[in-house]
């Protein structure tokens, strides 16, 4: 059965890693108080000031190194006058002197499940590198709108691409998203991530 388009993409969801559920191997990072909103499952980029920022959609070459995948944050809310734990960073609601404590997964052995776009992914793309589109996150539930972007950048050997296809998700069989091609669900590993790269930012 052919895949149908998802009603909404849901970013990069943890599949495996060195740690155990529910926290896996997430680490604390800093997010600038006025940074763009970052959603659960968004790839994030490192910046030159020691912060992480919302990921930049992959281009055709010279893609930005990613820091990892965002899984939540903690901040002192100006509006609520209390510390808030959230699965996404709304991009505001802290004082200008504060720093948001974010949490990312950057274990070089981590794997994630993500939807592919209408161009899709097939078995022949396994072991190729792929990019992503950051999409639009959902402020109602905090979930990312990121997905594997093969329409702009075809799976291939470009070492600057952030992820590598390791498998197509085919279990349970027959479930929407398990067939190859358009809107396939894909298991990916990190490729161009800070914990694997020798290149600084």
PDB file of C-alpha atoms in Angstrom:
ATOM      1  CA  UNK A   1       0.000   0.000   0.000  1.00  0.00           C
ATOM      2  CA  UNK A   2       1.390   3.399  -0.959  1.00  0.00           C
ATOM      3  CA  UNK A   3       2.082   5.922   1.793  1.00  0.00           C
ATOM      4  CA  UNK A   4      -0.187   8.909   2.221  1.00  0.00           C
ATOM      5  CA  UNK A   5       1.012  12.343   3.261  1.00  0.00           C
ATOM      6  CA  UNK A   6       1.016  12.883   7.037  1.00  0.00           C
ATOM      7  CA  UNK A   7      -1.374  15.499   8.405  1.00  0.00           C
ATOM      8  CA  UNK A   8       1.706  17.013  10.067  1.00  0.00           C
ATOM      9  CA  UNK A   9       5.371  16.087  10.197  1.00  0.00           C
ATOM     10  CA  UNK A  10       6.746  15.409  13.688  1.00  0.00           C
ATOM     11  CA  UNK A  11      10.468  15.988  13.505  1.00  0.00           C
ATOM     12  CA  UNK A  12      13.218  13.588  14.497  1.00  0.00           C
ATOM     13  CA  UNK A  13      11.979  11.184  17.169  1.00  0.00           C
ATOM     14  CA  UNK A  14      14.491   9.155  19.184  1.00  0.00           C
ATOM     15  CA  UNK A  15      14.757   5.549  18.004  1.00  0.00           C
ATOM     16  CA  UNK A  16      17.831   4.311  19.891  1.00  0.00           C
ATOM     17  CA  UNK A  17      21.029   5.420  21.576  1.00  0.00           C
ATOM     18  CA  UNK A  18      23.501   4.589  24.319  1.00  0.00           C
ATOM     19  CA  UNK A  19      21.148   5.715  27.084  1.00  0.00           C
ATOM     20  CA  UNK A  20      17.706   4.491  28.059  1.00  0.00           C
ATOM     21  CA  UNK A  21      14.197   5.904  27.757  1.00  0.00           C
ATOM     22  CA  UNK A  22      12.840   8.422  28.529  1.00  0.00           C
ATOM     23  CA  UNK A  23      15.904  10.674  28.831  1.00  0.00           C
ATOM     24  CA  UNK A  24      18.324   8.691  26.650  1.00  0.00           C
ATOM     25  CA  UNK A  25      21.604  10.627  26.585  1.00  0.00           C
ATOM     26  CA  UNK A  26      20.312  14.199  26.461  1.00  0.00           C
ATOM     27  CA  UNK A  27      22.667  16.955  27.594  1.00  0.00           C
ATOM     28  CA  UNK A  28      22.120  20.540  28.739  1.00  0.00           C
ATOM     29  CA  UNK A  29      22.894  23.423  26.357  1.00  0.00           C
ATOM     30  CA  UNK A  30      22.290  27.177  26.350  1.00  0.00           C
ATOM     31  CA  UNK A  31      19.699  28.988  24.230  1.00  0.00           C
ATOM     32  CA  UNK A  32      19.726  32.780  23.870  1.00  0.00           C
ATOM     33  CA  UNK A  33      16.691  34.448  25.467  1.00  0.00           C
ATOM     34  CA  UNK A  34      15.484  35.950  22.165  1.00  0.00           C
ATOM     35  CA  UNK A  35      16.207  32.954  19.914  1.00  0.00           C
ATOM     36  CA  UNK A  36      13.646  31.645  17.446  1.00  0.00           C
ATOM     37  CA  UNK A  37      11.174  29.051  18.729  1.00  0.00           C
ATOM     38  CA  UNK A  38      12.612  25.518  18.852  1.00  0.00           C
ATOM     39  CA  UNK A  39      10.345  22.480  18.914  1.00  0.00           C
ATOM     40  CA  UNK A  40      10.666  18.927  20.224  1.00  0.00           C
ATOM     41  CA  UNK A  41      12.437  16.961  17.487  1.00  0.00           C
ATOM     42  CA  UNK A  42      14.008  19.972  15.731  1.00  0.00           C
ATOM     43  CA  UNK A  43      17.635  19.675  14.630  1.00  0.00           C
ATOM     44  CA  UNK A  44      19.601  22.557  16.168  1.00  0.00           C
ATOM     45  CA  UNK A  45      22.773  24.313  15.053  1.00  0.00           C
ATOM     46  CA  UNK A  46      25.653  25.505  17.234  1.00  0.00           C
ATOM     47  CA  UNK A  47      26.582  29.181  16.982  1.00  0.00           C
ATOM     48  CA  UNK A  48      29.846  31.000  17.569  1.00  0.00           C
ATOM     49  CA  UNK A  49      28.693  32.331  20.966  1.00  0.00           C
ATOM     50  CA  UNK A  50      28.274  28.933  22.593  1.00  0.00           C
ATOM     51  CA  UNK A  51      24.488  28.727  22.173  1.00  0.00           C
ATOM     52  CA  UNK A  52      22.308  26.434  20.083  1.00  0.00           C
ATOM     53  CA  UNK A  53      19.800  27.873  17.623  1.00  0.00           C
ATOM     54  CA  UNK A  54      16.952  26.536  15.507  1.00  0.00           C
ATOM     55  CA  UNK A  55      18.278  24.378  12.681  1.00  0.00           C
ATOM     56  CA  UNK A  56      18.772  25.760   9.191  1.00  0.00           C
ATOM     57  CA  UNK A  57      17.088  23.844   6.352  1.00  0.00           C
ATOM     58  CA  UNK A  58      19.667  21.902   4.338  1.00  0.00           C
ATOM     59  CA  UNK A  59      20.791  23.459   1.065  1.00  0.00           C
ATOM     60  CA  UNK A  60      22.526  21.994  -1.953  1.00  0.00           C
ATOM     61  CA  UNK A  61      26.043  22.337  -0.508  1.00  0.00           C
ATOM     62  CA  UNK A  62      28.023  23.568   2.515  1.00  0.00           C
ATOM     63  CA  UNK A  63      25.333  22.672   5.029  1.00  0.00           C
ATOM     64  CA  UNK A  64      25.620  23.962   8.568  1.00  0.00           C
ATOM     65  CA  UNK A  65      26.910  21.507  11.155  1.00  0.00           C
ATOM     66  CA  UNK A  66      24.182  20.500  13.618  1.00  0.00           C
ATOM     67  CA  UNK A  67      24.605  20.317  17.398  1.00  0.00           C
ATOM     68  CA  UNK A  68      21.981  17.614  17.885  1.00  0.00           C
ATOM     69  CA  UNK A  69      18.212  17.171  18.178  1.00  0.00           C
ATOM     70  CA  UNK A  70      16.193  19.300  20.608  1.00  0.00           C
ATOM     71  CA  UNK A  71      14.116  17.516  23.277  1.00  0.00           C
ATOM     72  CA  UNK A  72      13.061  20.232  25.738  1.00  0.00           C
ATOM     73  CA  UNK A  73      14.066  23.129  27.957  1.00  0.00           C
ATOM     74  CA  UNK A  74      13.771  24.860  31.327  1.00  0.00           C
ATOM     75  CA  UNK A  75      13.413  28.618  31.826  1.00  0.00           C
ATOM     76  CA  UNK A  76      12.228  31.249  34.293  1.00  0.00           C
ATOM     77  CA  UNK A  77       8.982  32.551  32.817  1.00  0.00           C
ATOM     78  CA  UNK A  78       8.403  36.310  33.021  1.00  0.00           C
ATOM     79  CA  UNK A  79       4.641  35.919  32.510  1.00  0.00           C
ATOM     80  CA  UNK A  80       4.134  33.028  34.942  1.00  0.00           C
ATOM     81  CA  UNK A  81       6.739  34.087  37.551  1.00  0.00           C
ATOM     82  CA  UNK A  82       7.989  30.529  37.909  1.00  0.00           C
ATOM     83  CA  UNK A  83      10.347  28.009  36.380  1.00  0.00           C
ATOM     84  CA  UNK A  84       8.751  26.280  33.400  1.00  0.00           C
ATOM     85  CA  UNK A  85       9.749  22.876  32.050  1.00  0.00           C
ATOM     86  CA  UNK A  86       8.648  22.532  28.449  1.00  0.00           C
ATOM     87  CA  UNK A  87       9.104  20.216  25.486  1.00  0.00           C
ATOM     88  CA  UNK A  88       9.647  23.279  23.287  1.00  0.00           C
ATOM     89  CA  UNK A  89      11.168  26.745  23.544  1.00  0.00           C
ATOM     90  CA  UNK A  90       8.580  29.398  22.545  1.00  0.00           C
ATOM     91  CA  UNK A  91      11.251  31.977  21.671  1.00  0.00           C
ATOM     92  CA  UNK A  92      10.341  34.545  24.340  1.00  0.00           C
ATOM     93  CA  UNK A  93       8.997  34.929  27.916  1.00  0.00           C
ATOM     94  CA  UNK A  94      12.321  35.274  29.741  1.00  0.00           C
ATOM     95  CA  UNK A  95      14.179  38.355  30.939  1.00  0.00           C
ATOM     96  CA  UNK A  96      16.931  39.698  28.693  1.00  0.00           C
ATOM     97  CA  UNK A  97      19.545  38.805  31.326  1.00  0.00           C
ATOM     98  CA  UNK A  98      18.499  35.142  31.475  1.00  0.00           C
ATOM     99  CA  UNK A  99      19.690  32.119  29.535  1.00  0.00           C
ATOM    100  CA  UNK A 100      17.367  29.263  28.662  1.00  0.00           C
ATOM    101  CA  UNK A 101      18.592  25.786  29.590  1.00  0.00           C
ATOM    102  CA  UNK A 102      17.857  23.535  26.645  1.00  0.00           C
ATOM    103  CA  UNK A 103      18.273  19.781  26.275  1.00  0.00           C
ATOM    104  CA  UNK A 104      19.499  18.018  23.160  1.00  0.00           C
ATOM    105  CA  UNK A 105      20.520  14.539  22.083  1.00  0.00           C
ATOM    106  CA  UNK A 106      23.951  14.599  20.461  1.00  0.00           C
ATOM    107  CA  UNK A 107      25.214  11.057  21.092  1.00  0.00           C
ATOM    108  CA  UNK A 108      27.053  10.106  17.882  1.00  0.00           C
ATOM    109  CA  UNK A 109      25.444   6.649  18.068  1.00  0.00           C
ATOM    110  CA  UNK A 110      21.868   7.939  18.387  1.00  0.00           C
ATOM    111  CA  UNK A 111      19.280   7.082  15.754  1.00  0.00           C
ATOM    112  CA  UNK A 112      16.017   8.836  14.940  1.00  0.00           C
ATOM    113  CA  UNK A 113      12.827   8.211  12.975  1.00  0.00           C
ATOM    114  CA  UNK A 114      11.618  10.918  10.599  1.00  0.00           C
ATOM    115  CA  UNK A 115       9.152  11.227   7.714  1.00  0.00           C
ATOM    116  CA  UNK A 116      10.489  11.840   4.239  1.00  0.00           C
ATOM    117  CA  UNK A 117       8.888  14.305   1.857  1.00  0.00           C
ATOM    118  CA  UNK A 118       6.848  13.680  -1.315  1.00  0.00           C
ATOM    119  CA  UNK A 119      10.026  12.857  -3.269  1.00  0.00           C
ATOM    120  CA  UNK A 120      10.723  10.161  -0.715  1.00  0.00           C
ATOM    121  CA  UNK A 121      13.379   7.617   0.161  1.00  0.00           C
ATOM    122  CA  UNK A 122      13.895   4.075  -1.145  1.00  0.00           C
ATOM    123  CA  UNK A 123      16.088   1.139  -0.117  1.00  0.00           C
ATOM    124  CA  UNK A 124      18.737   2.270  -2.608  1.00  0.00           C
ATOM    125  CA  UNK A 125      19.222   5.400  -0.464  1.00  0.00           C
ATOM    126  CA  UNK A 126      20.381   3.433   2.587  1.00  0.00           C
ATOM    127  CA  UNK A 127      23.906   4.556   3.615  1.00  0.00           C
ATOM    128  CA  UNK A 128      23.458   7.853   1.747  1.00  0.00           C
ATOM    129  CA  UNK A 129      23.465  11.224   3.481  1.00  0.00           C
ATOM    130  CA  UNK A 130      20.319  13.364   3.606  1.00  0.00           C
ATOM    131  CA  UNK A 131      19.242  16.843   4.620  1.00  0.00           C
ATOM    132  CA  UNK A 132      16.135  18.155   6.338  1.00  0.00           C
ATOM    133  CA  UNK A 133      13.559  20.895   6.081  1.00  0.00           C
ATOM    134  CA  UNK A 134      12.935  22.551   9.450  1.00  0.00           C
ATOM    135  CA  UNK A 135       9.217  22.914   8.670  1.00  0.00           C
ATOM    136  CA  UNK A 136       6.766  24.608  11.031  1.00  0.00           C
ATOM    137  CA  UNK A 137       6.471  23.472  14.619  1.00  0.00           C
ATOM    138  CA  UNK A 138       3.157  23.136  16.454  1.00  0.00           C
ATOM    139  CA  UNK A 139       2.868  25.561  19.386  1.00  0.00           C
ATOM    140  CA  UNK A 140      -0.191  23.681  20.701  1.00  0.00           C
ATOM    141  CA  UNK A 141       1.750  20.490  21.459  1.00  0.00           C
ATOM    142  CA  UNK A 142       5.369  21.642  21.056  1.00  0.00           C
ATOM    143  CA  UNK A 143       6.167  19.069  18.353  1.00  0.00           C
ATOM    144  CA  UNK A 144       8.570  19.768  15.501  1.00  0.00           C
ATOM    145  CA  UNK A 145       7.512  20.032  11.877  1.00  0.00           C
ATOM    146  CA  UNK A 146      10.923  18.951  10.528  1.00  0.00           C
ATOM    147  CA  UNK A 147      11.265  16.176   7.952  1.00  0.00           C
ATOM    148  CA  UNK A 148      13.757  14.531   5.579  1.00  0.00           C
ATOM    149  CA  UNK A 149      14.141  16.819   2.568  1.00  0.00           C
ATOM    150  CA  UNK A 150      15.015  14.947  -0.616  1.00  0.00           C
ATOM    151  CA  UNK A 151      13.255  17.324  -3.022  1.00  0.00           C
ATOM    152  CA  UNK A 152      15.988  19.977  -2.693  1.00  0.00           C
ATOM    153  CA  UNK A 153      18.994  17.786  -1.887  1.00  0.00           C
ATOM    154  CA  UNK A 154      19.003  14.227  -3.224  1.00  0.00           C
ATOM    155  CA  UNK A 155      20.403  11.509  -0.940  1.00  0.00           C
ATOM    156  CA  UNK A 156      24.088  11.144  -1.724  1.00  0.00           C
ATOM    157  CA  UNK A 157      27.686  11.416  -0.570  1.00  0.00           C
ATOM    158  CA  UNK A 158      27.801  15.113   0.423  1.00  0.00           C
ATOM    159  CA  UNK A 159      29.643  14.965   3.768  1.00  0.00           C
ATOM    160  CA  UNK A 160      28.116  18.273   4.921  1.00  0.00           C
ATOM    161  CA  UNK A 161      24.605  16.792   5.080  1.00  0.00           C
ATOM    162  CA  UNK A 162      23.473  16.301   8.700  1.00  0.00           C
ATOM    163  CA  UNK A 163      21.987  12.781   8.656  1.00  0.00           C
ATOM    164  CA  UNK A 164      22.638   9.355   7.147  1.00  0.00           C
ATOM    165  CA  UNK A 165      19.909   6.885   6.173  1.00  0.00           C
ATOM    166  CA  UNK A 166      20.474   3.591   8.003  1.00  0.00           C
ATOM    167  CA  UNK A 167      17.133   1.872   7.328  1.00  0.00           C
ATOM    168  CA  UNK A 168      13.560   2.273   6.218  1.00  0.00           C
ATOM    169  CA  UNK A 169      11.024   1.815   8.997  1.00  0.00           C
ATOM    170  CA  UNK A 170       9.164  -1.348   8.017  1.00  0.00           C
ATOM    171  CA  UNK A 171       7.683  -2.531  11.287  1.00  0.00           C
ATOM    172  CA  UNK A 172       4.835  -3.191  11.733  1.00  0.00           C
ATOM    173  CA  UNK A 173       4.302  -4.053   8.051  1.00  0.00           C
ATOM    174  CA  UNK A 174       1.424  -2.446   6.242  1.00  0.00           C
ATOM    175  CA  UNK A 175       1.238   0.617   8.472  1.00  0.00           C
ATOM    176  CA  UNK A 176       1.148   3.923   6.614  1.00  0.00           C
ATOM    177  CA  UNK A 177       4.684   5.202   6.245  1.00  0.00           C
ATOM    178  CA  UNK A 178       6.416   1.825   6.042  1.00  0.00           C
ATOM    179  CA  UNK A 179       6.533   1.501   2.254  1.00  0.00           C
ATOM    180  CA  UNK A 180       9.490   2.999   0.391  1.00  0.00           C
ATOM    181  CA  UNK A 181       9.158   6.076  -1.773  1.00  0.00           C
ATOM    182  CA  UNK A 182       7.085   9.167  -1.062  1.00  0.00           C
ATOM    183  CA  UNK A 183       6.440   9.848   2.637  1.00  0.00           C
ATOM    184  CA  UNK A 184       8.471   6.855   3.791  1.00  0.00           C
ATOM    185  CA  UNK A 185       9.463   6.774   7.430  1.00  0.00           C
ATOM    186  CA  UNK A 186      13.236   6.588   7.705  1.00  0.00           C
ATOM    187  CA  UNK A 187      15.685   5.663  10.459  1.00  0.00           C
ATOM    188  CA  UNK A 188      18.641   8.031  10.349  1.00  0.00           C
ATOM    189  CA  UNK A 189      21.892   8.486  12.254  1.00  0.00           C
ATOM    190  CA  UNK A 190      23.987  11.602  12.696  1.00  0.00           C
ATOM    191  CA  UNK A 191      26.473  12.471   9.955  1.00  0.00           C
ATOM    192  CA  UNK A 192      27.519  16.133  10.225  1.00  0.00           C
ATOM    193  CA  UNK A 193      27.080  16.659  13.997  1.00  0.00           C
ATOM    194  CA  UNK A 194      29.382  18.472  16.411  1.00  0.00           C
ATOM    195  CA  UNK A 195      30.258  15.310  18.367  1.00  0.00           C
ATOM    196  CA  UNK A 196      31.512  13.614  15.188  1.00  0.00           C
ATOM    197  CA  UNK A 197      33.171  16.538  13.416  1.00  0.00           C
ATOM    198  CA  UNK A 198      36.687  17.895  13.885  1.00  0.00           C
ATOM    199  CA  UNK A 199      35.678  21.209  12.306  1.00  0.00           C
ATOM    200  CA  UNK A 200      34.890  24.055  14.732  1.00  0.00           C
ATOM    201  CA  UNK A 201      32.032  26.515  14.398  1.00  0.00           C
TER     202      UNK A 201
END
